[in-house]
PDB file of C-alpha atoms in Angstrom:
ATOM      1  CA  MET Q   6      -9.311 -96.286  38.158  1.00 47.00           C
ATOM      2  CA  GLU Q   7     -11.459 -93.502  39.656  1.00 48.00           C
ATOM      3  CA  LEU Q   8     -14.636 -95.367  38.642  1.00 47.00           C
ATOM      4  CA  ALA Q   9     -13.353 -98.574  40.203  1.00 46.00           C
ATOM      5  CA  ARG Q  10     -12.444 -96.749  43.396  1.00 48.00           C
ATOM      6  CA  THR Q  11     -15.885 -95.108  43.554  1.00 48.00           C
ATOM      7  CA  ALA Q  12     -17.654 -98.436  43.008  1.00 44.00           C
ATOM      8  CA  TRP Q  13     -15.537-100.103  45.691  1.00 41.00           C
ATOM      9  CA  ARG Q  14     -16.257 -97.261  48.109  1.00 47.00           C
ATOM     10  CA  ARG Q  15     -19.998 -97.437  47.422  1.00 45.00           C
ATOM     11  CA  SER Q  16     -20.053-101.197  48.071  1.00 43.00           C
ATOM     12  CA  PHE Q  17     -18.081-100.689  51.241  1.00 40.00           C
ATOM     13  CA  LEU Q  18     -20.504 -98.052  52.547  1.00 43.00           C
ATOM     14  CA  VAL Q  19     -23.500-100.306  51.858  1.00 40.00           C
ATOM     15  CA  TYR Q  20     -21.763-103.153  53.663  1.00 38.00           C
ATOM     16  CA  LYS Q  21     -20.863-100.889  56.563  1.00 44.00           C
ATOM     17  CA  ALA Q  22     -24.408 -99.553  56.912  1.00 43.00           C
ATOM     18  CA  SER Q  23     -25.838-103.076  56.824  1.00 42.00           C
ATOM     19  CA  THR Q  24     -23.432-104.286  59.477  1.00 40.00           C
ATOM     20  CA  GLN Q  25     -24.164-101.384  61.793  1.00 44.00           C
ATOM     21  CA  THR Q  26     -27.938-101.910  61.401  1.00 39.00           C
ATOM     22  CA  THR Q  27     -27.555-105.524  62.494  1.00 39.00           C
ATOM     23  CA  LEU Q  28     -25.498-104.494  65.488  1.00 35.00           C
ATOM     24  CA  ARG Q  29     -28.062-101.881  66.512  1.00 39.00           C
ATOM     25  CA  SER Q  30     -30.953-104.344  66.370  1.00 41.00           C
ATOM     26  CA  SER Q  31     -29.144-106.715  68.708  1.00 42.00           C
ATOM     27  CA  SER Q  32     -28.416-104.018  71.288  1.00 43.00           C
ATOM     28  CA  SER Q  33     -30.786-102.373  73.729  1.00 43.00           C
ATOM     29  CA  ASP Q  34     -28.927 -99.053  73.383  1.00 45.00           C
ATOM     30  CA  SER Q  35     -28.854 -98.008  69.689  1.00 42.00           C
ATOM     31  CA  SER Q  36     -26.459 -95.137  70.433  1.00 44.00           C
ATOM     32  CA  ASN Q  37     -23.651 -97.528  71.425  1.00 47.00           C
ATOM     33  CA  VAL Q  38     -22.761 -99.339  68.200  1.00 42.00           C
ATOM     34  CA  ALA Q  39     -19.815-101.708  68.478  1.00 48.00           C
ATOM     35  CA  GLU Q  40     -17.457-101.626  65.499  1.00 49.00           C
ATOM     36  CA  THR Q  41     -16.438-105.080  64.295  1.00 51.00           C
ATOM     37  CA  PRO Q  42     -12.776-105.794  63.365  1.00 51.00           C
ATOM     38  CA  VAL Q  43     -13.775-106.332  59.715  1.00 47.00           C
ATOM     39  CA  VAL Q  44     -15.500-102.952  59.433  1.00 44.00           C
ATOM     40  CA  SER Q  45     -12.596-101.303  61.226  1.00 44.00           C
ATOM     41  CA  ARG Q  46     -10.075-102.725  58.747  1.00 48.00           C
ATOM     42  CA  LEU Q  47     -12.201-101.724  55.750  1.00 42.00           C
ATOM     43  CA  ALA Q  48     -12.596 -98.207  57.108  1.00 46.00           C
ATOM     44  CA  ASP Q  49      -8.834 -98.002  57.521  1.00 52.00           C
ATOM     45  CA  LEU Q  50      -8.262 -99.106  53.913  1.00 48.00           C
ATOM     46  CA  GLU Q  51     -10.829 -96.610  52.634  1.00 54.00           C
ATOM     47  CA  SER Q  52      -9.087 -93.838  54.540  1.00 52.00           C
ATOM     48  CA  LYS Q  53      -5.717 -94.779  53.017  1.00 49.00           C
ATOM     49  CA  VAL Q  54      -7.064 -94.893  49.464  1.00 52.00           C
ATOM     50  CA  LYS Q  55      -8.502 -91.395  49.978  1.00 57.00           C
ATOM     51  CA  ASP Q  56      -5.084 -90.139  51.121  1.00 74.00           C
ATOM     52  CA  GLU Q  57      -3.662 -88.163  48.193  1.00 86.00           C
ATOM     53  CA  LYS Q  58      -0.091 -89.457  48.581  1.00 90.00           C
ATOM     54  CA  VAL Q  59      -1.226 -93.075  48.710  1.00 92.00           C
ATOM     55  CA  HIS Q  60      -3.696 -92.544  45.858  1.00 90.00           C
ATOM     56  CA  HIS Q  61      -1.009 -91.155  43.529  1.00 93.00           C
ATOM     57  CA  ALA Q  62       1.426 -93.946  44.417  1.00 95.00           C
ATOM     58  CA  LEU Q  63      -1.189 -96.639  43.834  1.00 95.00           C
ATOM     59  CA  GLY Q  64      -2.177 -95.112  40.503  1.00 94.00           C
ATOM     60  CA  ALA Q  65       1.398 -94.787  39.256  1.00 97.00           C
ATOM     61  CA  THR Q  66       2.437 -98.333  40.190  1.00 97.00           C
ATOM     62  CA  ASP Q  67      -0.768 -99.759  38.720  1.00 96.00           C
ATOM     63  CA  GLU Q  68      -0.249 -97.847  35.468  1.00 97.00           C
ATOM     64  CA  LEU Q  69       3.371 -98.998  35.335  1.00 98.00           C
ATOM     65  CA  THR Q  70       2.381-102.640  35.806  1.00 98.00           C
ATOM     66  CA  SER Q  71      -0.214-102.357  33.047  1.00 97.00           C
ATOM     67  CA  TYR Q  72       2.129-100.732  30.537  1.00 98.00           C
ATOM     68  CA  ILE Q  73       4.814-103.330  31.162  1.00 98.00           C
ATOM     69  CA  GLY Q  74       2.136-105.908  30.373  1.00 98.00           C
ATOM     70  CA  LEU Q  75       1.411-104.127  27.093  1.00 98.00           C
ATOM     71  CA  ALA Q  76       5.116-104.129  26.215  1.00 97.00           C
ATOM     72  CA  ARG Q  77       5.264-107.838  27.019  1.00 97.00           C
ATOM     73  CA  GLU Q  78       2.370-108.560  24.670  1.00 97.00           C
ATOM     74  CA  PHE Q  79       3.972-106.538  21.866  1.00 97.00           C
ATOM     75  CA  ALA Q  80       7.129-108.598  22.361  1.00 96.00           C
ATOM     76  CA  ASN Q  81       5.143-111.847  22.259  1.00 96.00           C
ATOM     77  CA  ASP Q  82       3.417-110.760  19.041  1.00 95.00           C
ATOM     78  CA  SER Q  83       6.727-110.042  17.325  1.00 93.00           C
ATOM     79  CA  LYS Q  84       7.988-112.469  14.705  1.00 90.00           C
ATOM     80  CA  GLU Q  85      11.365-112.305  16.420  1.00 92.00           C
ATOM     81  CA  GLU Q  86      12.178-113.793  19.814  1.00 93.00           C
ATOM     82  CA  HIS Q  87      12.453-111.301  22.664  1.00 96.00           C
ATOM     83  CA  PRO Q  88      14.474-112.841  25.529  1.00 95.00           C
ATOM     84  CA  TYR Q  89      13.308-110.455  28.252  1.00 97.00           C
ATOM     85  CA  VAL Q  90       9.593-111.373  28.291  1.00 97.00           C
ATOM     86  CA  ASP Q  91       9.769-113.587  31.387  1.00 97.00           C
ATOM     87  CA  LYS Q  92      11.770-110.924  33.193  1.00 98.00           C
ATOM     88  CA  LEU Q  93       9.033-108.370  32.542  1.00 98.00           C
ATOM     89  CA  LYS Q  94       6.473-110.749  34.011  1.00 98.00           C
ATOM     90  CA  ARG Q  95       8.664-111.149  37.081  1.00 98.00           C
ATOM     91  CA  VAL Q  96       8.825-107.355  37.420  1.00 98.00           C
ATOM     92  CA  GLN Q  97       5.027-107.156  37.223  1.00 98.00           C
ATOM     93  CA  MET Q  98       4.707-109.593  40.133  1.00 98.00           C
ATOM     94  CA  ILE Q  99       7.091-107.527  42.254  1.00 98.00           C
ATOM     95  CA  LEU Q 100       5.149-104.368  41.406  1.00 98.00           C
ATOM     96  CA  PHE Q 101       1.956-106.088  42.548  1.00 96.00           C
ATOM     97  CA  ASP Q 102       3.666-106.787  45.879  1.00 95.00           C
ATOM     98  CA  LEU Q 103       4.731-103.136  46.087  1.00 96.00           C
ATOM     99  CA  HIS Q 104       1.205-101.997  45.231  1.00 94.00           C
ATOM    100  CA  HIS Q 105      -0.150-104.130  48.082  1.00 93.00           C
ATOM    101  CA  ALA Q 106       2.497-102.745  50.467  1.00 93.00           C
ATOM    102  CA  ILE Q 107       1.496 -99.169  49.564  1.00 94.00           C
ATOM    103  CA  LEU Q 108      -2.183 -99.946  50.136  1.00 91.00           C
ATOM    104  CA  ARG Q 109      -1.428-101.433  53.558  1.00 90.00           C
ATOM    105  CA  SER Q 110       1.228 -98.862  54.465  1.00 88.00           C
ATOM    106  CA  THR Q 111       1.366 -97.151  57.851  1.00 90.00           C
ATOM    107  CA  PRO Q 112       3.742 -94.243  58.643  1.00 90.00           C
ATOM    108  CA  GLY Q 113       6.753 -95.460  60.590  1.00 92.00           C
ATOM    109  CA  GLN Q 114       5.948 -99.128  59.945  1.00 92.00           C
ATOM    110  CA  ALA Q 115       7.420 -99.807  56.505  1.00 91.00           C
ATOM    111  CA  LYS Q 116       7.546-103.449  55.496  1.00 91.00           C
ATOM    112  CA  SER Q 117      10.929-104.681  54.291  1.00 92.00           C
ATOM    113  CA  PHE Q 118      11.506-104.683  50.524  1.00 94.00           C
ATOM    114  CA  GLU Q 119      14.021-107.323  49.465  1.00 94.00           C
ATOM    115  CA  ASP Q 120      17.296-105.973  48.063  1.00 95.00           C
ATOM    116  CA  ARG Q 121      17.686-109.057  45.884  1.00 97.00           C
ATOM    117  CA  HIS Q 122      15.029-107.691  43.518  1.00 98.00           C
ATOM    118  CA  THR Q 123      17.259-104.702  42.761  1.00 98.00           C
ATOM    119  CA  LYS Q 124      20.291-106.974  42.409  1.00 98.00           C
ATOM    120  CA  ASP Q 125      18.386-109.010  39.824  1.00 98.00           C
ATOM    121  CA  LEU Q 126      17.753-105.837  37.812  1.00 98.00           C
ATOM    122  CA  GLU Q 127      21.430-104.904  37.948  1.00 98.00           C
ATOM    123  CA  GLU Q 128      22.447-108.364  36.734  1.00 98.00           C
ATOM    124  CA  TRP Q 129      19.964-108.176  33.853  1.00 98.00           C
ATOM    125  CA  ILE Q 130      21.173-104.704  32.887  1.00 98.00           C
ATOM    126  CA  ALA Q 131      24.778-105.928  32.851  1.00 97.00           C
ATOM    127  CA  GLU Q 132      23.785-108.978  30.787  1.00 97.00           C
ATOM    128  CA  TYR Q 133      21.940-106.994  28.115  1.00 96.00           C
ATOM    129  CA  SER Q 134      24.420-104.115  28.022  1.00 95.00           C
ATOM    130  CA  LYS Q 135      27.033-106.536  26.671  1.00 95.00           C
ATOM    131  CA  LEU Q 136      24.813-107.081  23.619  1.00 94.00           C
ATOM    132  CA  LEU Q 137      24.412-103.382  22.849  1.00 92.00           C
ATOM    133  CA  PRO Q 138      26.621-100.589  21.521  1.00 88.00           C
ATOM    134  CA  PRO Q 139      27.535 -97.837  24.005  1.00 83.00           C
ATOM    135  CA  PRO Q 140      24.419 -95.801  24.848  1.00 73.00           C
ATOM    136  CA  GLU Q 141      23.939 -92.440  23.177  1.00 69.00           C
ATOM    137  CA  ASP Q 142      23.065 -89.360  25.213  1.00 70.00           C
ATOM    138  CA  TYR Q 143      19.592 -88.954  23.764  1.00 82.00           C
ATOM    139  CA  ILE Q 144      17.578 -91.794  22.240  1.00 85.00           C
ATOM    140  CA  ILE Q 145      14.323 -90.755  20.591  1.00 86.00           C
ATOM    141  CA  PRO Q 146      11.585 -93.219  21.642  1.00 88.00           C
ATOM    142  CA  GLY Q 147      10.523 -95.462  18.776  1.00 89.00           C
ATOM    143  CA  GLY Q 148      12.079 -98.529  17.208  1.00 89.00           C
ATOM    144  CA  GLY Q 149       8.979-100.720  17.015  1.00 93.00           C
ATOM    145  CA  LYS Q 150       5.937-101.245  19.218  1.00 95.00           C
ATOM    146  CA  ALA Q 151       7.728-103.238  21.913  1.00 96.00           C
ATOM    147  CA  CYS Q 152      10.564-100.725  22.093  1.00 96.00           C
ATOM    148  CA  ALA Q 153       8.274 -97.677  22.121  1.00 96.00           C
ATOM    149  CA  SER Q 154       5.980 -99.130  24.802  1.00 97.00           C
ATOM    150  CA  LEU Q 155       9.000 -99.882  26.994  1.00 98.00           C
ATOM    151  CA  HIS Q 156      10.023 -96.230  26.662  1.00 97.00           C
ATOM    152  CA  VAL Q 157       6.546 -95.227  27.875  1.00 97.00           C
ATOM    153  CA  ALA Q 158       6.850 -97.687  30.768  1.00 98.00           C
ATOM    154  CA  ARG Q 159      10.216 -96.110  31.625  1.00 98.00           C
ATOM    155  CA  THR Q 160       8.698 -92.641  31.921  1.00 97.00           C
ATOM    156  CA  ILE Q 161       5.827 -93.970  34.053  1.00 98.00           C
ATOM    157  CA  CYS Q 162       8.406 -95.714  36.235  1.00 98.00           C
ATOM    158  CA  LYS Q 163      10.086 -92.376  36.933  1.00 98.00           C
ATOM    159  CA  ARG Q 164       6.735 -90.963  37.989  1.00 98.00           C
ATOM    160  CA  ALA Q 165       6.074 -93.988  40.198  1.00 98.00           C
ATOM    161  CA  GLU Q 166       9.472 -93.525  41.832  1.00 98.00           C
ATOM    162  CA  HIS Q 167       8.670 -89.875  42.530  1.00 97.00           C
ATOM    163  CA  SER Q 168       5.190 -90.737  43.830  1.00 96.00           C
ATOM    164  CA  ILE Q 169       6.454 -92.920  46.681  1.00 96.00           C
ATOM    165  CA  VAL Q 170       8.999 -90.378  47.960  1.00 96.00           C
ATOM    166  CA  PRO Q 171       6.522 -88.921  50.530  1.00 95.00           C
ATOM    167  CA  LEU Q 172       5.707 -92.451  51.720  1.00 96.00           C
ATOM    168  CA  VAL Q 173       9.399 -93.281  52.080  1.00 96.00           C
ATOM    169  CA  THR Q 174       9.974 -90.009  53.928  1.00 95.00           C
ATOM    170  CA  ASN Q 175       7.302 -90.754  56.529  1.00 94.00           C
ATOM    171  CA  GLY Q 176       8.475 -94.340  56.939  1.00 95.00           C
ATOM    172  CA  ALA Q 177       5.415 -95.966  55.363  1.00 94.00           C
ATOM    173  CA  VAL Q 178       7.363 -97.566  52.494  1.00 95.00           C
ATOM    174  CA  ASP Q 179      10.857 -99.054  52.588  1.00 96.00           C
ATOM    175  CA  GLU Q 180      13.506 -96.891  50.888  1.00 96.00           C
ATOM    176  CA  ALA Q 181      14.694-100.041  49.101  1.00 97.00           C
ATOM    177  CA  ALA Q 182      11.463 -99.923  47.074  1.00 97.00           C
ATOM    178  CA  GLN Q 183      12.377 -96.462  45.796  1.00 97.00           C
ATOM    179  CA  THR Q 184      15.833 -97.738  44.858  1.00 97.00           C
ATOM    180  CA  TYR Q 185      14.192-100.612  42.999  1.00 98.00           C
ATOM    181  CA  LEU Q 186      12.039 -98.268  40.919  1.00 98.00           C
ATOM    182  CA  LYS Q 187      15.065 -96.137  40.101  1.00 98.00           C
ATOM    183  CA  ARG Q 188      16.972 -99.159  38.783  1.00 98.00           C
ATOM    184  CA  LEU Q 189      13.839-100.463  37.065  1.00 98.00           C
ATOM    185  CA  SER Q 190      13.804 -97.298  34.973  1.00 98.00           C
ATOM    186  CA  ASP Q 191      17.354 -98.106  33.835  1.00 97.00           C
ATOM    187  CA  PHE Q 192      16.370-101.705  33.118  1.00 98.00           C
ATOM    188  CA  LEU Q 193      13.404-100.618  31.001  1.00 98.00           C
ATOM    189  CA  LEU Q 194      15.644 -98.298  28.979  1.00 96.00           C
ATOM    190  CA  THR Q 195      18.146-101.101  28.392  1.00 96.00           C
ATOM    191  CA  THR Q 196      15.354-103.518  27.510  1.00 97.00           C
ATOM    192  CA  SER Q 197      13.843-101.038  25.051  1.00 96.00           C
ATOM    193  CA  ARG Q 198      17.150-101.031  23.193  1.00 95.00           C
ATOM    194  CA  ILE Q 199      17.180-104.836  23.201  1.00 96.00           C
ATOM    195  CA  ALA Q 200      13.631-104.794  21.801  1.00 96.00           C
ATOM    196  CA  ALA Q 201      14.715-102.580  18.896  1.00 94.00           C
ATOM    197  CA  LYS Q 202      17.669-104.893  18.257  1.00 94.00           C
ATOM    198  CA  CYS Q 203      15.432-107.988  18.305  1.00 95.00           C
ATOM    199  CA  ASP Q 204      13.029-106.413  15.807  1.00 93.00           C
ATOM    200  CA  LYS Q 205      15.959-105.284  13.653  1.00 93.00           C
ATOM    201  CA  ARG Q 206      15.003-101.650  14.039  1.00 91.00           C
ATOM    202  CA  THR Q 207      17.432 -98.741  14.087  1.00 84.00           C
ATOM    203  CA  GLU Q 208      17.578 -96.546  17.179  1.00 82.00           C
ATOM    204  CA  ASN Q 209      16.844 -92.888  16.511  1.00 81.00           C
ATOM    205  CA  ILE Q 210      19.406 -90.582  18.083  1.00 82.00           C
ATOM    206  CA  TYR Q 211      18.667 -86.954  18.847  1.00 83.00           C
ATOM    207  CA  ILE Q 212      21.049 -84.583  17.085  1.00 82.00           C
ATOM    208  CA  PRO Q 213      21.139 -80.964  18.321  1.00 81.00           C
ATOM    209  CA  ARG Q 214      20.283 -78.351  15.679  1.00 71.00           C
ATOM    210  CA  ALA Q 215      23.733 -76.799  16.019  1.00 56.00           C
ATOM    211  CA  GLU Q 216      25.385 -80.056  14.948  1.00 58.00           C
ATOM    212  CA  VAL Q 217      22.977 -80.464  12.029  1.00 50.00           C
ATOM    213  CA  SER Q 218      23.852 -76.948  10.838  1.00 50.00           C
ATOM    214  CA  LYS Q 219      27.565 -77.760  10.962  1.00 53.00           C
ATOM    215  CA  GLU Q 220      27.057 -80.854   8.793  1.00 53.00           C
ATOM    216  CA  LYS Q 221      25.257 -78.760   6.176  1.00 52.00           C
TER     217      LYS Q 221
END
């Protein structure tokens, strides 16, 4: 991502220099260079990408989107049918929208994030929870490639949620987006359990050493 950002920035600077040269040649006073709206917008975007808070949020949401895609492909490659694949694709699209909102964010001018996206997650969680045994306190990630990759996506989701807190605090991102990421983490956990069930894999439960000693 750093290489891509550097390449984008280099292209932008070349474009900016070229534009300013053209403007200077058409003006009798080279010290008064008018800034076009296009250059102004690009400069604003470059400034936001360089902002540490925005940079971390963009990186986390991008990584989350990518790992959900990996989990989706593992599910598609499975010999068994995984019913949640289309839902994961839907989540990726929403994360792309969130990524765009973060890139264009301005403190105090947060764009509305639709609550219905979170409601969809809650409905899906309720639907899949009916197909699963009661959750254990500690599930050790594993249970097949699809299941394990969803566990990784869940941990990245928690980081993404944490990364947008400063942007929510300064009013650049809608608080509803943070709520969505929090519920998405729960959805990914539930879906990971469904993935293990689909692949007929057994969930590994963490057993404290004290309890193991008692059994012996």
